[in-house]
């Protein structure tokens, strides 16, 4: 017969685990997360369990199992490598009417530990007839569907309220965070930027209101004040609003302005960080923004105004003197003036520069040139925004990696 599934509430209750190997290492953290008071009996333990013992989270008896160890336990896990020991533990538990899970024999086990996963308040547990690998596969599929919204999360009675500022990552829809994708699936209204992962918008339910908040360089743009008003208005209507941005909402994303506007209107705001393109795009092009012995610092700079513009707050002479990596955003149209300022204030003309267009997307392409000629090279190549500019010797590290790869090709 199949098992009768039940969710045990173990908070403050004693659970005995016999055995200190890999099986116990997997099961003990879940027991602790459920609030169980774990007693571990084993002459030795894995390093991971040793850390939990040192932190005082487990009571450890450094010895072999003895009759009487099951006393006072609500649940027993027999996890040793010796069948005879597991049999003795299970027999004592059975005699004392305590549920016992045997790791070595599902048919002789009074209870099974399911493959489980949690997404917010939802806990998924799968037994699959005692087959742990099959159970884990099914568990992963269900948990994945809950996280990415494949299973309809908008019907939940505990759906979020207010506004969520969600960082969508550098462009590739697979690089949005799990939390961000989950909230996107729960949205009633989505206010999306031009650089947000647009492919995810095709997955929205037909009744989701989609508002285009794109700011096209030198083109159409929805004023920030209007965006703020839209967020507040829809949230006041009782709708859950996701403000979907490219990169991270607080890295040149005006997330702070939107958060303040919502706070002034009494609208709750949830912030979900995103992977910023300032780090992700260089990485996708094989360039580390820091590298041991080359650069131990990097500076992220917005170049939405040129270095000689009165509105610029960037200390360009300091950027030129720095030995660190410069990562420049929104700078393609002003690259010539940036290069001029850096050269004038001391950056060597031979400093390598990489300009990456459409980073992380299938259309990604890059141009590499010395600082003295990079503006002309980028113009000749037709590089257009969105693009990230990387200035510094770390560009050579990326080129070195490519050379090594090329040498190893047959």
XYZ file of C-alpha atoms in Angstrom:
410
model
C 0.000 0.000 0.000
C 1.061 3.577 -0.605
C 2.050 5.870 2.265
C -0.279 8.252 4.051
C 1.335 11.642 3.480
C 1.563 13.958 6.454
C 3.453 17.160 7.168
C 5.233 16.864 10.528
C 5.630 20.034 12.575
C 8.876 19.305 14.407
C 9.576 22.654 16.040
C 10.927 22.041 19.552
C 10.652 18.255 19.198
C 13.547 15.831 19.564
C 14.681 13.953 16.454
C 17.321 11.224 16.644
C 19.748 10.756 13.761
C 21.982 7.687 13.915
C 24.947 7.928 11.577
C 27.194 10.837 10.640
C 27.849 10.281 6.936
C 26.591 11.809 3.711
C 22.958 10.769 4.181
C 22.821 12.427 7.592
C 24.575 15.449 6.119
C 21.702 15.863 3.652
C 18.894 15.296 6.129
C 20.026 17.185 9.219
C 19.814 20.709 7.691
C 16.190 20.102 6.663
C 15.361 18.906 10.175
C 16.987 21.993 11.667
C 15.096 24.234 9.250
C 11.876 22.633 10.524
C 12.884 23.606 14.059
C 13.716 20.085 15.283
C 16.019 19.503 18.252
C 18.470 17.119 16.598
C 20.473 14.543 18.524
C 23.195 12.864 16.468
C 24.743 9.526 17.453
C 27.852 8.508 15.523
C 31.533 7.903 16.310
C 32.481 10.273 13.454
C 30.822 12.987 11.366
C 31.396 14.788 8.080
C 32.985 18.274 8.103
C 29.617 19.870 7.283
C 27.991 18.217 10.302
C 31.001 19.142 12.411
C 30.334 22.809 11.593
C 26.731 22.478 12.807
C 27.940 20.797 15.985
C 30.516 23.525 16.617
C 27.775 26.123 16.166
C 25.741 24.409 18.880
C 22.897 23.482 16.553
C 23.200 19.714 17.099
C 23.665 17.568 20.214
C 26.347 15.025 19.295
C 27.134 11.775 21.091
C 30.478 10.598 19.712
C 29.888 6.855 19.992
C 28.053 3.947 18.429
C 24.291 3.481 18.770
C 23.031 2.048 22.066
C 19.606 0.723 23.019
C 17.714 3.538 24.705
C 18.879 6.256 22.307
C 15.369 6.439 20.847
C 13.841 7.461 24.178
C 12.073 10.797 23.954
C 12.348 11.065 20.169
C 9.381 11.955 17.966
C 11.167 10.804 14.805
C 14.233 8.652 14.122
C 16.520 8.618 11.091
C 18.673 5.457 10.750
C 21.480 6.578 8.415
C 24.474 4.332 9.136
C 26.383 2.248 6.582
C 25.725 -0.937 8.590
C 22.473 -2.751 7.883
C 22.500 -4.501 11.260
C 22.697 -1.193 13.109
C 19.871 0.334 11.062
C 17.786 -2.774 11.748
C 18.373 -2.475 15.495
C 17.521 1.227 15.511
C 14.315 0.611 13.537
C 13.324 -2.258 15.857
C 13.720 -0.108 18.967
C 11.738 2.722 17.375
C 8.975 0.312 16.310
C 8.732 -1.137 19.807
C 8.386 2.347 21.271
C 5.851 3.502 18.631
C 8.233 6.070 17.109
C 8.303 6.653 13.378
C 11.649 5.628 11.881
C 13.135 6.251 8.438
C 15.691 3.713 7.230
C 18.098 5.065 4.635
C 19.221 1.634 3.468
C 15.931 -0.231 2.932
C 12.758 1.496 1.766
C 10.684 -1.660 2.103
C 11.696 -2.169 5.743
C 11.282 1.494 6.581
C 8.221 2.575 8.571
C 8.364 6.023 6.935
C 9.948 7.614 3.889
C 11.710 10.946 3.646
C 10.291 12.707 0.579
C 12.243 14.784 -1.889
C 11.107 18.227 -0.816
C 11.438 21.833 -1.884
C 9.997 25.156 -0.808
C 8.874 28.217 -2.736
C 7.645 30.933 -0.376
C 4.832 29.384 1.692
C 4.463 26.365 -0.617
C 6.231 23.135 0.331
C 6.437 20.348 -2.252
C 7.136 16.766 -1.123
C 7.370 13.753 -3.452
C 7.869 10.101 -2.503
C 7.559 8.309 -5.918
C 7.152 4.886 -4.353
C 10.357 5.199 -2.380
C 12.531 5.879 -5.469
C 14.650 8.883 -4.356
C 16.039 9.801 -7.789
C 12.656 9.794 -9.473
C 11.163 11.728 -6.552
C 13.919 14.354 -6.802
C 13.346 14.775 -10.534
C 9.618 15.313 -10.086
C 10.256 17.648 -7.149
C 12.640 19.751 -9.240
C 10.121 20.044 -12.062
C 7.320 21.196 -9.772
C 9.515 23.620 -7.811
C 10.890 25.044 -11.053
C 7.373 25.584 -12.378
C 6.385 27.399 -9.204
C 9.460 29.597 -9.317
C 9.213 30.654 -12.943
C 5.445 31.059 -12.929
C 4.605 28.102 -15.175
C 2.207 27.055 -12.448
C -0.285 29.900 -12.103
C 0.891 31.843 -9.057
C -1.538 34.723 -9.608
C -4.363 32.716 -8.028
C -2.630 32.701 -4.652
C -4.546 34.266 -1.755
C -1.245 35.660 -0.465
C -0.190 37.420 -3.653
C 2.130 40.397 -3.045
C 0.720 43.909 -2.925
C 2.119 47.270 -3.930
C 5.110 47.639 -6.237
C 8.112 45.399 -6.852
C 11.227 46.987 -8.364
C 12.731 44.009 -10.174
C 16.186 43.950 -11.729
C 15.921 41.895 -14.905
C 19.645 41.357 -15.426
C 21.882 42.241 -18.377
C 19.610 41.055 -21.191
C 19.572 37.269 -21.409
C 16.190 36.249 -19.950
C 17.865 33.316 -18.201
C 19.848 35.735 -16.033
C 16.913 37.238 -14.150
C 16.850 36.075 -10.528
C 14.510 33.305 -9.436
C 12.688 35.748 -7.156
C 12.337 38.286 -9.944
C 10.832 35.783 -12.343
C 8.462 34.526 -9.681
C 7.137 38.019 -8.951
C 6.815 38.732 -12.655
C 4.508 35.719 -12.923
C 2.320 37.158 -10.135
C 2.008 40.655 -11.583
C -1.242 42.338 -12.561
C 0.675 45.202 -14.177
C 4.202 45.213 -15.639
C 5.994 48.490 -16.350
C 8.965 47.480 -18.507
C 12.146 49.312 -19.516
C 13.754 49.086 -22.949
C 16.693 47.103 -21.559
C 14.553 44.685 -19.535
C 14.572 41.052 -20.755
C 11.780 41.490 -23.290
C 11.503 37.764 -24.071
C 9.938 37.237 -20.639
C 7.061 39.550 -21.517
C 5.729 37.016 -24.026
C 5.090 34.672 -21.103
C 2.737 37.059 -19.320
C -0.924 36.115 -19.035
C -3.215 37.888 -21.548
C -4.932 39.937 -18.837
C -1.683 41.448 -17.493
C -1.447 45.155 -18.311
C 1.899 45.846 -20.003
C 3.145 49.431 -19.958
C 6.133 50.344 -22.113
C 8.431 52.675 -20.174
C 11.236 52.555 -22.721
C 13.736 55.390 -22.841
C 15.251 55.267 -26.331
C 18.504 57.265 -26.629
C 17.749 60.494 -28.514
C 14.273 59.115 -29.186
C 10.962 58.392 -27.507
C 10.895 58.322 -23.736
C 8.319 58.092 -20.976
C 9.115 60.805 -18.444
C 10.191 59.566 -15.016
C 7.437 61.581 -13.352
C 4.861 59.780 -15.488
C 6.349 56.387 -14.596
C 6.137 57.262 -10.906
C 2.504 58.270 -11.312
C 1.662 55.023 -13.110
C 3.224 52.902 -10.376
C 1.309 54.700 -7.650
C -1.981 54.782 -9.572
C -2.064 51.060 -10.396
C -0.995 50.069 -6.881
C -3.758 52.249 -5.397
C -6.218 50.301 -7.554
C -5.210 47.203 -5.605
C -3.091 45.763 -8.396
C 0.316 44.189 -7.899
C 2.784 46.128 -10.036
C 6.188 44.892 -11.222
C 8.589 47.562 -12.436
C 10.869 45.483 -14.663
C 14.254 47.040 -15.316
C 17.450 46.027 -17.039
C 20.414 45.211 -14.831
C 19.950 46.220 -11.195
C 17.259 48.763 -10.243
C 19.711 50.753 -8.111
C 22.608 50.907 -10.608
C 21.752 53.862 -12.877
C 18.202 52.547 -12.941
C 16.398 55.348 -11.053
C 15.089 52.739 -8.668
C 15.699 55.048 -5.752
C 13.492 57.749 -7.270
C 10.666 55.283 -7.832
C 10.994 53.859 -4.348
C 10.756 57.346 -2.831
C 7.719 58.201 -4.953
C 5.918 55.046 -3.799
C 6.914 55.599 -0.170
C 5.518 59.151 -0.241
C 2.239 57.744 -1.550
C 2.126 55.075 1.150
C 2.667 52.245 -1.358
C 4.672 49.238 -0.093
C 7.773 48.560 -2.190
C 9.716 45.325 -2.604
C 13.186 45.561 -4.161
C 14.621 42.582 -6.029
C 18.284 43.115 -6.969
C 19.412 42.162 -10.450
C 22.692 41.212 -12.091
C 24.193 44.499 -13.221
C 25.475 44.713 -16.787
C 28.544 46.516 -15.448
C 29.901 43.165 -14.269
C 27.908 40.640 -16.306
C 28.677 42.000 -19.790
C 32.479 42.053 -19.320
C 32.207 38.519 -17.935
C 30.169 37.375 -20.942
C 32.964 38.725 -23.155
C 35.576 36.814 -21.134
C 36.926 39.849 -19.285
C 37.161 39.818 -15.454
C 36.725 43.316 -14.029
C 39.318 42.414 -11.365
C 42.257 40.029 -11.710
C 45.019 39.162 -9.276
C 48.177 41.083 -10.085
C 46.402 43.227 -12.697
C 43.569 45.174 -11.088
C 42.234 45.101 -7.541
C 39.563 47.740 -8.092
C 36.991 48.736 -10.667
C 34.919 51.870 -11.160
C 31.456 51.939 -12.693
C 30.737 55.263 -14.376
C 27.663 56.641 -16.142
C 28.604 58.673 -19.226
C 25.140 59.993 -20.017
C 26.868 63.392 -20.206
C 30.348 64.039 -21.615
C 33.368 64.724 -19.366
C 33.360 68.420 -20.316
C 29.643 68.852 -19.632
C 28.880 71.112 -16.627
C 26.383 68.484 -15.408
C 29.076 65.796 -15.098
C 29.916 64.879 -11.487
C 32.652 62.367 -12.404
C 36.230 63.117 -11.336
C 37.766 62.233 -14.700
C 41.341 63.151 -13.708
C 41.042 60.635 -10.851
C 39.700 58.023 -13.270
C 42.696 58.620 -15.518
C 45.172 58.274 -12.644
C 43.539 55.108 -11.302
C 45.217 51.781 -11.986
C 41.863 50.031 -11.747
C 39.385 48.945 -14.385
C 36.890 51.474 -15.719
C 33.461 50.183 -16.723
C 31.573 52.865 -18.617
C 27.829 52.724 -19.234
C 25.871 54.869 -21.711
C 29.136 56.067 -23.213
C 29.248 54.966 -26.861
C 28.074 58.297 -28.259
C 30.615 60.172 -26.097
C 33.520 57.734 -26.366
C 35.759 60.167 -28.271
C 35.474 62.789 -25.530
C 36.000 60.156 -22.825
C 39.181 58.909 -24.507
C 40.384 62.508 -24.914
C 39.851 63.231 -21.218
C 41.565 60.044 -20.049
C 44.558 60.581 -22.348
C 44.877 64.220 -21.325
C 44.927 63.306 -17.638
C 47.464 60.494 -17.836
C 46.029 57.189 -19.065
C 48.589 55.649 -21.460
C 47.545 55.696 -25.148
C 48.137 51.936 -25.416
C 45.651 51.139 -22.625
C 43.427 48.356 -24.024
C 39.717 49.057 -24.377
C 36.879 46.663 -25.199
C 33.430 47.816 -26.252
C 30.726 45.139 -26.033
C 27.361 45.629 -27.731
C 24.247 43.595 -26.771
C 26.080 41.815 -23.966
C 24.767 38.318 -23.010
C 22.425 38.270 -26.040
C 22.852 36.182 -29.229
C 23.694 39.426 -31.073
C 26.643 40.220 -28.776
C 29.743 41.555 -30.518
C 32.858 43.358 -29.371
C 35.603 45.670 -30.589
C 39.048 45.841 -28.955
C 41.436 48.719 -29.567
C 43.952 50.968 -27.775
C 42.528 53.970 -25.962
C 44.107 56.302 -28.539
C 42.139 54.851 -31.473
C 39.134 53.108 -29.920
C 36.619 55.838 -30.772
C 37.416 55.618 -34.485
C 37.372 51.806 -34.424
C 33.984 51.710 -32.686
C 32.539 54.217 -35.139
C 33.850 52.256 -38.119
C 32.409 49.009 -36.728
C 28.978 50.582 -36.297
C 28.722 49.741 -32.601
C 25.505 51.152 -31.166
C 23.894 51.262 -27.710
C 23.350 49.359 -25.541
C 27.058 48.774 -25.091
C 29.520 48.509 -22.223
C 33.007 50.021 -22.393
C 35.830 48.336 -20.448
C 39.075 50.280 -20.002
C 42.147 48.659 -18.463
C 44.668 45.836 -18.574
C 42.015 43.248 -17.683
C 41.061 43.388 -21.363
C 44.384 41.698 -22.098
C 43.481 38.948 -19.627
C 40.396 38.180 -21.685
C 42.476 38.154 -24.884
C 44.979 35.809 -23.250
C 42.182 33.380 -22.389
C 41.005 33.431 -26.007
C 44.549 32.746 -27.238
C 44.908 29.772 -24.900
C 41.591 28.375 -26.091
C 42.609 28.812 -29.724
C 45.885 26.972 -29.145
C 44.037 23.995 -27.634
C 41.640 23.622 -30.542
C 42.437 20.626 -32.803
